[in-house]
Short mmCIF file of C-alpha atoms in Angstrom, two decimals:
data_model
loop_
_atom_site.label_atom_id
_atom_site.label_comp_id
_atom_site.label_asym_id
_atom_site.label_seq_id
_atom_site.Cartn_x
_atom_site.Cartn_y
_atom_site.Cartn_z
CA UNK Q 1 -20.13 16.66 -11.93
CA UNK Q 2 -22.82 19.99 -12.31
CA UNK Q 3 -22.79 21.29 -15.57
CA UNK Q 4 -21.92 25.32 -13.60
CA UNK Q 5 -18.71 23.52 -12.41
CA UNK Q 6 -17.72 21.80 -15.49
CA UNK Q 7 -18.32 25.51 -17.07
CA UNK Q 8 -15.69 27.00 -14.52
CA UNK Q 9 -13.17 24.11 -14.79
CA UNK Q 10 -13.05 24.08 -18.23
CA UNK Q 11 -12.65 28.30 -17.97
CA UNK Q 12 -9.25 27.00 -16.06
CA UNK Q 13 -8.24 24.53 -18.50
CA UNK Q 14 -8.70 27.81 -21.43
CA UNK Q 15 -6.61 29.97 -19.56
CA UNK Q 16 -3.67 27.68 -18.27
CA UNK Q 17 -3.39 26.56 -22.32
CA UNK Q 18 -3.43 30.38 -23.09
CA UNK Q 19 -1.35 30.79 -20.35
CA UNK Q 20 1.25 28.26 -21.71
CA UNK Q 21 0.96 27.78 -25.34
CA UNK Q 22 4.41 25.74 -25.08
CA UNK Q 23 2.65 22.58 -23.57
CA UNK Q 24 2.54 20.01 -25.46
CA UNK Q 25 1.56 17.28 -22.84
CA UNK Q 26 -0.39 16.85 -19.73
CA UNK Q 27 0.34 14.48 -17.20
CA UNK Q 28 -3.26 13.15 -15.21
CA UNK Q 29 -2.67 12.22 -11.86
CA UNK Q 30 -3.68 10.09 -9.12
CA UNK Q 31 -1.70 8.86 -5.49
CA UNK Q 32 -2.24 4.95 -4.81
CA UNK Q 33 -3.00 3.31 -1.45
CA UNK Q 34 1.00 4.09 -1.07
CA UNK Q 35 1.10 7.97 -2.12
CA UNK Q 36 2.46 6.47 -5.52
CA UNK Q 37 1.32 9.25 -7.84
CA UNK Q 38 -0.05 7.28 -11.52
CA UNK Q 39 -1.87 7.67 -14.05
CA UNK Q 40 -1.80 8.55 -17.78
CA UNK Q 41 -0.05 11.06 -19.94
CA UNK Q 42 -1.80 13.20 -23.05
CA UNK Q 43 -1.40 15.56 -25.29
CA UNK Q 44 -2.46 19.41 -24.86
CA UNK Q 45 -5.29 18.61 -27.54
CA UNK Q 46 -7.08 15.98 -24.85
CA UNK Q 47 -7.34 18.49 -21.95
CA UNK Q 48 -11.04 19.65 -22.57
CA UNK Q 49 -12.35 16.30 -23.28
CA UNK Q 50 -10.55 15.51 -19.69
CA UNK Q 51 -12.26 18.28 -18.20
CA UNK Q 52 -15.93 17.44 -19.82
CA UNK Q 53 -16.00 13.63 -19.42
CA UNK Q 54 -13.14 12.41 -17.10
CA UNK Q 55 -10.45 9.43 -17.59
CA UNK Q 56 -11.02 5.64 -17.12
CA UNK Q 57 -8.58 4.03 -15.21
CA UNK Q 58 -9.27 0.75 -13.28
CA UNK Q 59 -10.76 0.28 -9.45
CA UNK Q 60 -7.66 -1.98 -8.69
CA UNK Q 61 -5.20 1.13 -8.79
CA UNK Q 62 -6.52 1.91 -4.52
CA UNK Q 63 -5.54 -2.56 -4.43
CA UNK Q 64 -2.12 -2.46 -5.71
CA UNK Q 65 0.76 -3.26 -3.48
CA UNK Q 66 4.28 -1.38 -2.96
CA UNK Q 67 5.33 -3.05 -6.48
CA UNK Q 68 1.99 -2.03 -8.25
CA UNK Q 69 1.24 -5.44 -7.97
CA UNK Q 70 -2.75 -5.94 -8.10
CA UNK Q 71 -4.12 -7.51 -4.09
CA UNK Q 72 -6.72 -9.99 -5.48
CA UNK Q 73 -7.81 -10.44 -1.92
CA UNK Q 74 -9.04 -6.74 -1.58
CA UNK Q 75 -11.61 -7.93 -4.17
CA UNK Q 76 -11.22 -4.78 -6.42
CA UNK Q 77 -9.45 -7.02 -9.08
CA UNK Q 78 -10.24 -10.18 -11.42
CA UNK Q 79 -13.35 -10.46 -8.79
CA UNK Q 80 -14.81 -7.43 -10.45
CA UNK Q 81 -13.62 -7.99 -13.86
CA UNK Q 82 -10.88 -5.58 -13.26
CA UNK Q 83 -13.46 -2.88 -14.42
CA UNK Q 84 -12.89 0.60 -14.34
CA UNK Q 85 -14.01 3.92 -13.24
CA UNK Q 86 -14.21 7.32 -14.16
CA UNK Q 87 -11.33 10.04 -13.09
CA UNK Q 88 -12.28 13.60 -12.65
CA UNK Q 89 -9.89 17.17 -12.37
CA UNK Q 90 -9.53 18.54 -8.89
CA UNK Q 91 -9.93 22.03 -9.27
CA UNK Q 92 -6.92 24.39 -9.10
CA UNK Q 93 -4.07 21.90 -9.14
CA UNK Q 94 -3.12 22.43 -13.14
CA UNK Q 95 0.02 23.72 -13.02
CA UNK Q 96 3.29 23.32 -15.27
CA UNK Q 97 6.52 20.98 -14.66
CA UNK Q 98 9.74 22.95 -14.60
CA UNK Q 99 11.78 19.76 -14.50
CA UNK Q 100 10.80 18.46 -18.18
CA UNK Q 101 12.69 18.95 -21.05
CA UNK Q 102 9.43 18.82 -23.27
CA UNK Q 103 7.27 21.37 -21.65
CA UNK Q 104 4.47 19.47 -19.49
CA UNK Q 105 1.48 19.96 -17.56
CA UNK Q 106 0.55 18.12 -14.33
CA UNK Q 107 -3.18 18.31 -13.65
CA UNK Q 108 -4.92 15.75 -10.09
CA UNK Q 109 -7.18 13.54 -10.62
CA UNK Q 110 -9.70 11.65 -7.99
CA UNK Q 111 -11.71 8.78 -8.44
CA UNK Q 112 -15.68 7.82 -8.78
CA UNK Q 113 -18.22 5.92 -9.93
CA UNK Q 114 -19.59 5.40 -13.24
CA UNK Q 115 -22.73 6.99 -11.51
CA UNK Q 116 -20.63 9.94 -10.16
CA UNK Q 117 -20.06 9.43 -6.48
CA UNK Q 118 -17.25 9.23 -4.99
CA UNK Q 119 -15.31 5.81 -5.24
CA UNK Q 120 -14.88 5.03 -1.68
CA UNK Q 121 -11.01 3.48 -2.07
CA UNK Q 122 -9.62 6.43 -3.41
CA UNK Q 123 -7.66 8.03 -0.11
CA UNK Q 124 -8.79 11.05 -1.40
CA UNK Q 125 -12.25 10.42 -0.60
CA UNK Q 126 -11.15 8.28 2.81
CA UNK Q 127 -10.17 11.84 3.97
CA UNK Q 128 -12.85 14.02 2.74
CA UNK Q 129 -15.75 11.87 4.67
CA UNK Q 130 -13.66 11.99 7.67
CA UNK Q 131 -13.43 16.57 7.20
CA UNK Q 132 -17.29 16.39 6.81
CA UNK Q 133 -17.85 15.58 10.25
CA UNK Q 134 -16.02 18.73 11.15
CA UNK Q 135 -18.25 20.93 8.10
CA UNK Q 136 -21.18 19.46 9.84
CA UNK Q 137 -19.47 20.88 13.26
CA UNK Q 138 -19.49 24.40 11.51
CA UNK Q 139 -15.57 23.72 12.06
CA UNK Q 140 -12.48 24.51 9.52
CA UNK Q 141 -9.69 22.78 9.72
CA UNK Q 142 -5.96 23.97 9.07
CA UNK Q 143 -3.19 22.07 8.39
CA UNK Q 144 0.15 22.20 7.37
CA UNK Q 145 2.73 19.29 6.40
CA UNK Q 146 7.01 18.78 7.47
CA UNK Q 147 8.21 16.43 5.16
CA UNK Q 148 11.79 15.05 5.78
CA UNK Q 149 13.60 13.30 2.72
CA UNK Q 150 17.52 12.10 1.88
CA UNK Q 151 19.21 12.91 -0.92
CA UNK Q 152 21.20 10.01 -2.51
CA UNK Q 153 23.69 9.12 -5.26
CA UNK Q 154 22.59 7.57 -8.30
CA UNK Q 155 25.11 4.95 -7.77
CA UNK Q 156 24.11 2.95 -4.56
CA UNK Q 157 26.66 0.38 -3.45
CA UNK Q 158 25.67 -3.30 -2.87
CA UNK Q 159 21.89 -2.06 -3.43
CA UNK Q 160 22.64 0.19 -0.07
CA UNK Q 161 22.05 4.23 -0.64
CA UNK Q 162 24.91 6.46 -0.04
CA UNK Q 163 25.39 10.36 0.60
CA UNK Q 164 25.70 12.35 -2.96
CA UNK Q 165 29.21 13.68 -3.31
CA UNK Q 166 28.47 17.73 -2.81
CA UNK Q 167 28.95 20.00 -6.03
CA UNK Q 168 30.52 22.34 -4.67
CA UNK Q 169 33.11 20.04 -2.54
CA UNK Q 170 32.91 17.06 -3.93
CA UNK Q 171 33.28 15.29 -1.00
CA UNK Q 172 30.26 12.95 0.50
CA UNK Q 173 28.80 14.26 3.72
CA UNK Q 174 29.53 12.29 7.09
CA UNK Q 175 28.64 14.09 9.99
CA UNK Q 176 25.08 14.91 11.38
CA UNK Q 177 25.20 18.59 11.39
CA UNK Q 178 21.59 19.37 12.61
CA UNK Q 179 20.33 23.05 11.28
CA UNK Q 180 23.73 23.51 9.53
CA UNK Q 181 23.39 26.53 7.08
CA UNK Q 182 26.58 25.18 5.28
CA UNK Q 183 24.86 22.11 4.61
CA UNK Q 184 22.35 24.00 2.23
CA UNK Q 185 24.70 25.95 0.78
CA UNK Q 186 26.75 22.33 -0.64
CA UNK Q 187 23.58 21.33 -2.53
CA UNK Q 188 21.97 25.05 -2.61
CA UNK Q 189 21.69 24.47 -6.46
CA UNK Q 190 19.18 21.31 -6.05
CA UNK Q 191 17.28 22.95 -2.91
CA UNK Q 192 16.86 26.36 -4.06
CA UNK Q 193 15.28 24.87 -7.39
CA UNK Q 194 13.21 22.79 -5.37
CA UNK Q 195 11.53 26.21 -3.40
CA UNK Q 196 11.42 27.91 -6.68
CA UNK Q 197 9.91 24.71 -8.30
CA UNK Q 198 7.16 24.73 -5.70
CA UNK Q 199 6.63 28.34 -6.51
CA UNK Q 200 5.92 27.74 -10.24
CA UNK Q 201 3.29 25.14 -8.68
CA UNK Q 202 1.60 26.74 -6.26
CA UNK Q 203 2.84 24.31 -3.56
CA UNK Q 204 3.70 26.86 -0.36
CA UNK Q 205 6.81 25.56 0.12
CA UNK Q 206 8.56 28.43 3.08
CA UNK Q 207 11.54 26.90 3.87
CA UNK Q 208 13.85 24.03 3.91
CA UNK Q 209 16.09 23.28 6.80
CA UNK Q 210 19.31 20.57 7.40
CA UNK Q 211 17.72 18.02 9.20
CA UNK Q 212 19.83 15.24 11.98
CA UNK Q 213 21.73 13.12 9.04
CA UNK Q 214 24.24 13.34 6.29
CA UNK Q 215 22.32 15.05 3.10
CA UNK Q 216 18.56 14.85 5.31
CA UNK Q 217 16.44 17.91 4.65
CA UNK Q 218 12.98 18.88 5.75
CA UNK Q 219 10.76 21.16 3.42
CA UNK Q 220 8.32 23.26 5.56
CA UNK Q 221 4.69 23.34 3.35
CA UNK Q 222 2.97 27.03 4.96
CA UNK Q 223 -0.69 26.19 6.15
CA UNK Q 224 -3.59 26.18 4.45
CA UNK Q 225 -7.34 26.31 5.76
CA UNK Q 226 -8.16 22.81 3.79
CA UNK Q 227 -6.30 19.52 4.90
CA UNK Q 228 -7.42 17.88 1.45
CA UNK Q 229 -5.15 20.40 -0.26
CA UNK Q 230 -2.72 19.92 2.34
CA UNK Q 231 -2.27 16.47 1.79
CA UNK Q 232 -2.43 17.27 -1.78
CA UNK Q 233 0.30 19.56 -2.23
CA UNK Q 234 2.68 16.84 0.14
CA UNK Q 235 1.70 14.05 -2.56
CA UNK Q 236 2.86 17.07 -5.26
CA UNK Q 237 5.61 17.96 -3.05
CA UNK Q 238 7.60 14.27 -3.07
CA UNK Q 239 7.25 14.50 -7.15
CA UNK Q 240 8.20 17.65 -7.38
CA UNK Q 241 11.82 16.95 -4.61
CA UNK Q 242 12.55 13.73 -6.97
CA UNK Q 243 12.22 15.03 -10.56
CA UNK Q 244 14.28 18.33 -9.33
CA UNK Q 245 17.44 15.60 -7.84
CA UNK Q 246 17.15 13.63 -11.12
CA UNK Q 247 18.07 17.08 -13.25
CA UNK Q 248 20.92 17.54 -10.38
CA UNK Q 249 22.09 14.15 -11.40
CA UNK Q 250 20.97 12.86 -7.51
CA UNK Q 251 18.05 10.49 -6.51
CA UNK Q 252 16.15 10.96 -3.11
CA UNK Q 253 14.34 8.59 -1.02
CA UNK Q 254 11.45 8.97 1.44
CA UNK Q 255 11.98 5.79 2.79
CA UNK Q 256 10.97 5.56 6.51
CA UNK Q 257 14.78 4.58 7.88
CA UNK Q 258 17.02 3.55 4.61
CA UNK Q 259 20.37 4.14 7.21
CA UNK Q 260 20.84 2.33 9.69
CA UNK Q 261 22.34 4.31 12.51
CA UNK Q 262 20.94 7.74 11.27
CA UNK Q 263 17.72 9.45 11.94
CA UNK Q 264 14.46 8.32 9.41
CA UNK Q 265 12.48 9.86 7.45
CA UNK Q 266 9.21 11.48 9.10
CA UNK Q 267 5.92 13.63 8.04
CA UNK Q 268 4.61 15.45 10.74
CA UNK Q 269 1.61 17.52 10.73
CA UNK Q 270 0.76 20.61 12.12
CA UNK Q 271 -3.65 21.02 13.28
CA UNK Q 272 -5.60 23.74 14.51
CA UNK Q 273 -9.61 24.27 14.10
CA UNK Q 274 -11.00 27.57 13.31
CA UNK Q 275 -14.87 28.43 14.40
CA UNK Q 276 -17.22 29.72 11.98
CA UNK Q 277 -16.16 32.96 12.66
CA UNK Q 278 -12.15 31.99 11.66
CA UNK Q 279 -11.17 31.68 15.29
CA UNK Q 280 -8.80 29.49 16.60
CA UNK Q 281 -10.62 27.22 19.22
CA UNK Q 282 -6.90 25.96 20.66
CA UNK Q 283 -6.23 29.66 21.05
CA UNK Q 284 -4.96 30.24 24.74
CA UNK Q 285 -2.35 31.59 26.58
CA UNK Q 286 -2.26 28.26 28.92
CA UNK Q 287 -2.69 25.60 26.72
CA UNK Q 288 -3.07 23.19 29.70
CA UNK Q 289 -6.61 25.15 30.38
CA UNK Q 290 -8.08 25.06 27.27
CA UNK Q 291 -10.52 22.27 26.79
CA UNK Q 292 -11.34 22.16 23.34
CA UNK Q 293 -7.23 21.43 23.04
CA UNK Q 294 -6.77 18.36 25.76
CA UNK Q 295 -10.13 16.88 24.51
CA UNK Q 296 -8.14 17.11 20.65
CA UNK Q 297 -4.87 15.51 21.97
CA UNK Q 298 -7.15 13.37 24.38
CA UNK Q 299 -8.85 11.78 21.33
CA UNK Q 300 -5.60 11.56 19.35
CA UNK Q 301 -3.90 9.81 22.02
CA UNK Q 302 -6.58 7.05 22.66
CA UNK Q 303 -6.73 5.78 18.99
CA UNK Q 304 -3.06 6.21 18.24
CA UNK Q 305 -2.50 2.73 18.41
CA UNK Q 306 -5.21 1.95 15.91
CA UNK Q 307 -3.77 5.08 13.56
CA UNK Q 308 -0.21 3.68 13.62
CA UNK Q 309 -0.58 1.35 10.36
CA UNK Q 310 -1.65 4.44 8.53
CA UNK Q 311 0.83 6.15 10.06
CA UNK Q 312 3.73 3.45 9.29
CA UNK Q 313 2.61 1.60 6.39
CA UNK Q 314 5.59 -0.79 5.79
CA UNK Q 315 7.50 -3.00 7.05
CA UNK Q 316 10.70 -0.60 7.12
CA UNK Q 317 8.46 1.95 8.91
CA UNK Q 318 9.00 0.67 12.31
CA UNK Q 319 12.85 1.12 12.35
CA UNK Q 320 12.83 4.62 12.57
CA UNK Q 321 11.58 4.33 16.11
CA UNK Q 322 14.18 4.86 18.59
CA UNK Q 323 14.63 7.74 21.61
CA UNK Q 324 17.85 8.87 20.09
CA UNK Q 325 15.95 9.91 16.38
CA UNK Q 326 13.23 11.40 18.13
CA UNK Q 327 10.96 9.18 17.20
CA UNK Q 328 7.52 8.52 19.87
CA UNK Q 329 7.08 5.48 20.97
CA UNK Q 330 4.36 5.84 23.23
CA UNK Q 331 0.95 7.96 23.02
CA UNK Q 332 2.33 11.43 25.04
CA UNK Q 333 2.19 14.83 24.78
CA UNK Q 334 3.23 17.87 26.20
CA UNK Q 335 4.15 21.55 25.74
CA UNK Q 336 7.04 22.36 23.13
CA UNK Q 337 8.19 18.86 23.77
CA UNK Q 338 9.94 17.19 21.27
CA UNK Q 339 10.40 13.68 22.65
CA UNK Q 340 6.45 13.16 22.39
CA UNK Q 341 3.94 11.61 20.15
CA UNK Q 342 1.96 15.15 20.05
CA UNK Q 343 3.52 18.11 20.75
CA UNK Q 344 2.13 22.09 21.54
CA UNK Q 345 4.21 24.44 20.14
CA UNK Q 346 4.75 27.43 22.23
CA UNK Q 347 4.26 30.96 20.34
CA UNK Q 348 1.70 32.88 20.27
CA UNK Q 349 -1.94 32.47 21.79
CA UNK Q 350 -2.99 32.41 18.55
CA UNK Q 351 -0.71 30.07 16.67
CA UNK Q 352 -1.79 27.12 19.51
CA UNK Q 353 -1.82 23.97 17.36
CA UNK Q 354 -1.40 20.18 17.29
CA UNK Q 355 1.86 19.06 15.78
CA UNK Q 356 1.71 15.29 15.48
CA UNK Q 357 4.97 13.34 15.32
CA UNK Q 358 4.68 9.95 14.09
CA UNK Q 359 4.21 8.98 11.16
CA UNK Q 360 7.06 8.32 9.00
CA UNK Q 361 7.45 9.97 5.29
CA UNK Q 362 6.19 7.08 3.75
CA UNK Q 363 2.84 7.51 4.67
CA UNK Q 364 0.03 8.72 2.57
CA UNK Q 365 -0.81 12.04 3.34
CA UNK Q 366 -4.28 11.52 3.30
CA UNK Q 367 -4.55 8.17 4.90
CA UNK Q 368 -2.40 9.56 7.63
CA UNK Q 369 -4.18 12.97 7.99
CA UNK Q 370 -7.80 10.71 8.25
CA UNK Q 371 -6.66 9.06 11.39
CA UNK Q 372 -5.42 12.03 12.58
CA UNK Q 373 -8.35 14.24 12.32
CA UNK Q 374 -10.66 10.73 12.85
CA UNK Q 375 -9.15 10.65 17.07
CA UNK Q 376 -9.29 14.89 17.10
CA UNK Q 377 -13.16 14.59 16.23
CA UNK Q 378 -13.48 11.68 18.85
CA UNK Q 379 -11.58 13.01 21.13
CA UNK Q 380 -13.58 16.82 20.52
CA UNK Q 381 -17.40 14.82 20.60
CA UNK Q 382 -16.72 12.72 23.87
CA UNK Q 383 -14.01 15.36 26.09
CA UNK Q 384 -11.74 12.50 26.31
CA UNK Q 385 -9.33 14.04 28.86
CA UNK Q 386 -5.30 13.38 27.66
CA UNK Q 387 -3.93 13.26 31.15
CA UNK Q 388 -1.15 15.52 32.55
CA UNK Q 389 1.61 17.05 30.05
CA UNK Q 390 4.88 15.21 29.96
CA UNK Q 391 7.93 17.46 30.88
CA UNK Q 392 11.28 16.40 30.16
CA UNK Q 393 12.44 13.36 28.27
CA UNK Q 394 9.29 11.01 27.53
CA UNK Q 395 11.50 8.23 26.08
CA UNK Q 396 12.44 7.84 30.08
CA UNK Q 397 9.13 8.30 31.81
CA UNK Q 398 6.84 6.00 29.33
CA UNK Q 399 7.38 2.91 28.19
CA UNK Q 400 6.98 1.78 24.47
CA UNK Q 401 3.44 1.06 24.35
CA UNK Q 402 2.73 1.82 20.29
CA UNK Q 403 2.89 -1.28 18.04
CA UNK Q 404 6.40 -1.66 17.03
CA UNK Q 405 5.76 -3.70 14.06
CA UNK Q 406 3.18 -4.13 11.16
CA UNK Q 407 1.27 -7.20 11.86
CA UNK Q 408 0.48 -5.65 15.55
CA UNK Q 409 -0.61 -2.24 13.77
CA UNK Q 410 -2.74 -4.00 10.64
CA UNK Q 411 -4.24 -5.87 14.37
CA UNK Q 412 -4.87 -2.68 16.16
CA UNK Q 413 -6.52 -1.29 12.98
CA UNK Q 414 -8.57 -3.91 11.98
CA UNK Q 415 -10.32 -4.03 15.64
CA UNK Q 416 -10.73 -0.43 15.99
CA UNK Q 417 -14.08 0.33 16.81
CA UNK Q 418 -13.24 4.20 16.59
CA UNK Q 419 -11.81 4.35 13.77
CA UNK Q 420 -14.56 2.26 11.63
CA UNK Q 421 -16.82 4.70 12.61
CA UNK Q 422 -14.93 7.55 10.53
CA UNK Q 423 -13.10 5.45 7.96
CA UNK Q 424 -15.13 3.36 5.67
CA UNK Q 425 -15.15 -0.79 6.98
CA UNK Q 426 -14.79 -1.71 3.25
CA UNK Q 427 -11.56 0.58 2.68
CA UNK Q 428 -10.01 -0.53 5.97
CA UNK Q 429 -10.05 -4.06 4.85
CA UNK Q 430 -8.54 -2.98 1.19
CA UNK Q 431 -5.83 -1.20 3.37
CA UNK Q 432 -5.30 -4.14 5.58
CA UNK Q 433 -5.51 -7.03 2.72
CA UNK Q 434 -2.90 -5.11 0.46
CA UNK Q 435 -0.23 -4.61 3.89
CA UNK Q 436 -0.95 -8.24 4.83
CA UNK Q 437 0.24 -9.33 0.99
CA UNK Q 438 3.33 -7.22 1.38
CA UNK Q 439 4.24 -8.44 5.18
CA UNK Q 440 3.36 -12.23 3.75
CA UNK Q 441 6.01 -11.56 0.86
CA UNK Q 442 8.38 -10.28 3.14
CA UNK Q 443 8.19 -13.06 5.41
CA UNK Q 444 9.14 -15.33 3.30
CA UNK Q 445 12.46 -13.96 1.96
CA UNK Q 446 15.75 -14.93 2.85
CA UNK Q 447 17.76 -11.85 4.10
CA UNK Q 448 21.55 -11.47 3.67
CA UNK Q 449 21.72 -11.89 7.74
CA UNK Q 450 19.96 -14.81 7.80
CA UNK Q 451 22.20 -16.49 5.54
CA UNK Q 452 25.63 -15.09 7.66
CA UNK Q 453 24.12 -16.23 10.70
CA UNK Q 454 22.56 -19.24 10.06
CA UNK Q 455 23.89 -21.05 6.67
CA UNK Q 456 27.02 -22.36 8.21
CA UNK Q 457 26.48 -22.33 11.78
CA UNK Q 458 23.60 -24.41 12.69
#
């Protein structure tokens, strides 16, 4: 780190503490292979020696599994002496948390070596190689996250989730109710603390609307012209939506499909590239003629299948896929077309944009938004042509063609000769070591069906 930007990130440090001379901790974070946010927790005091010489926390926090387990087989463990490296401030995202009863500080972190470059499993930096190949374009990139979540009793029953009884009813919601304005207003305590929590911390939270289950709700994040912040004010966002339910005596989950029978959780993202002048090269009044646009989508579509285990990153991801949930099964697109894997939005010539569909809200932000960008640039660099618009119901005119599992998807990435041109080799093989340790755990447990089915019958 230059000694001119340490000078102007310890000037932010001076003024947040003179800003808020009620802090009396600061919590130093950093989001996992999983979007986990960790880290370490110090006092007010600590903050400039943060700023001057970083943290130490261990390589094996990008190898740690779903339980925070360490993946010895991604080699970033006991084969490197579980050594650490050096955490630095990301400029600009010191801001306060409104849910603490002690007041707090939240402040990200990102990862590097004891040399200073970047460490190259850090999902932070997984992104940021993938935006310089747009910089390099002369290209800016702006992006925008929808990030769907369930709010859940405390109290689950049988380890299952259920539906918060409302505050103001008391009763637990049971109906879908899609868009349903009396929805908010039953837990308009919890949501409207949740926008005005996002205020305090600079997250551009615009809106939240009912989304297609009982207590499902989608926060809209408002654009921004970097995806790195993008992706780091969703990681913010999901701490921020479960520490505000906690003080409403609720939980939440962002779990890909914790119902069965109701719609999952999903993150989708919202792309358009400006020129170096700020234009908008999807720009167009027919979207269908512009080129820079169907070689984008073109691009997408062709390494979807190899972008799907970032996109659904768990075993559980895969059961939110289904026609009925609008959930794409198959790489499509088409014009305001909800039933595909990438959809146009109609609006203005100006507003033209991506909106990709996929991924579930268990993915990590960056991870996901990597892949994303990783097919637009190949699809952008070789005019990879998308094929004709689908109109009307995809779910009936494509077959399922996407991996529908996580073995198939870890495959798919693994042999991706695309995507190993944009995303490191090395971190694709921590990524697929740490999944392949989860789906090998999971394979060998016992389920409650198994057991009905099986123990007495056969």
């Amino acid at each position: 780190m230059s000694v001119p930007l340490r000078a102007v990130q310890l000037n932010e440090a001076n003024a947040f503490l003179k800003k808020y001379p009620e802090v009396l901790y600061v919590d130093l974070l950093i989001a996992d292979m999983n979007g986990v946010v960790r880290g370490k927790r110090i006092e007010r005091t600590s903050l400039h020696k943060v700023y001057e010489k970083g943290i130490n926390l261990p390589a094996s926090l990008f190898a740690l599994d779903i339980n925070g387990s360490t993946v010895e087989s991604t080699g970033l463990g006991l084969d490197i002496g579980d050594s650490d490296r050096i955490c630095f401030p990301i400029p600009n995202t010191l801001s306060i948390e409104p849910w603490q009863k002690r007041p707090t500080a939240q402040l990200l972190m990102t990862m590097h070596e004891l040399e200073g470059q970047p460490f190259f499993a850090d999902p932070r930096e997984v992104l940021r190689q993938v935006v310089s190949k747009f910089d390099d374009m002369g290209l800016t990139i702006c992006a925008a996250f929808e990030l769907e979540f369930y709010l859940i009793d405390q109290d689950n029953v049988n380890g299952r989730p259920q539906s918060p009884r409302s505050p103001v009813s008391g009763k637990r919601p049971i109906s879908t109710q899609v868009y349903l304005i009396d929805d908010l207003d039953e837990y308009v305590d919890c949501l409207q603390d949740i926008l005005e929590g996002a205020k305090e911390q600079g997250i551009p939270a615009d809106a939240i609307v009912k989304e297609s289950a009982p207590a499902q709700f989608e926060v809209n994040l408002h654009h921004v012209n970097d995806p790195i912040k993008a992706c780091d004010y969703a990681v913010l966002l999901k701490r921020l939506v479960k520490n505000i339910a906690y003080d409403h005596e609720m939980d939440t989950t962002f779990m890909a499909k914790p119902y069965p029978g109701q719609a999952g959780n999903g993150l989708h993202v919202h792309i358009s590239i400006l020129d170096k002048e700020g234009n908008n090269i999807f720009a167009s009044e027919d979207p269908e003629q512009n080129a820079a646009l169907r070689h984008a989508i073109g691009g997408v579509l062709e390494t979807l299948p190899a972008q799907m285990a970032f996109l659904c990153p768990n075993v559980n991801s895969y059961r939110r896929f289904g026609a009925q949930f609008y959930v794409p099964n198959s790489p499509s697109w088409g014009i305001d077309n909800r039933t595909v894997a990438v959809r146009v939005p109609t609006g203005s010539a100006d507003a033209v944009r991506i909106e990709h569909r996929v991924a579930g809200a268990d993915a990590n932000p960056y991870l996901l938004m990597a892949s994303v960008l990783a097919g637009i640039h190949h699809g952008l660099t070789n005019e990879i042509e998308p094929g004709a618009p689908v109109e009307g119901n995809s779910y009936e005119q494509n077959e399922q063609s996407l991996p529908n599992n996580l073995r198939d998807a870890l495959r798919e990435l693994a042999d991706s000769e695309v995507l190993s041109r944009y995303i490191d080799p090395m971190y694709i093989d921590v990524f697929v070591a740490c999944k392949e340790s989860e789906l090998a755990e999971f394979e060998n447990s016992i389920s409650d069906l198994e057991y009905n089915w099986y123990l007495h019958t056969v």
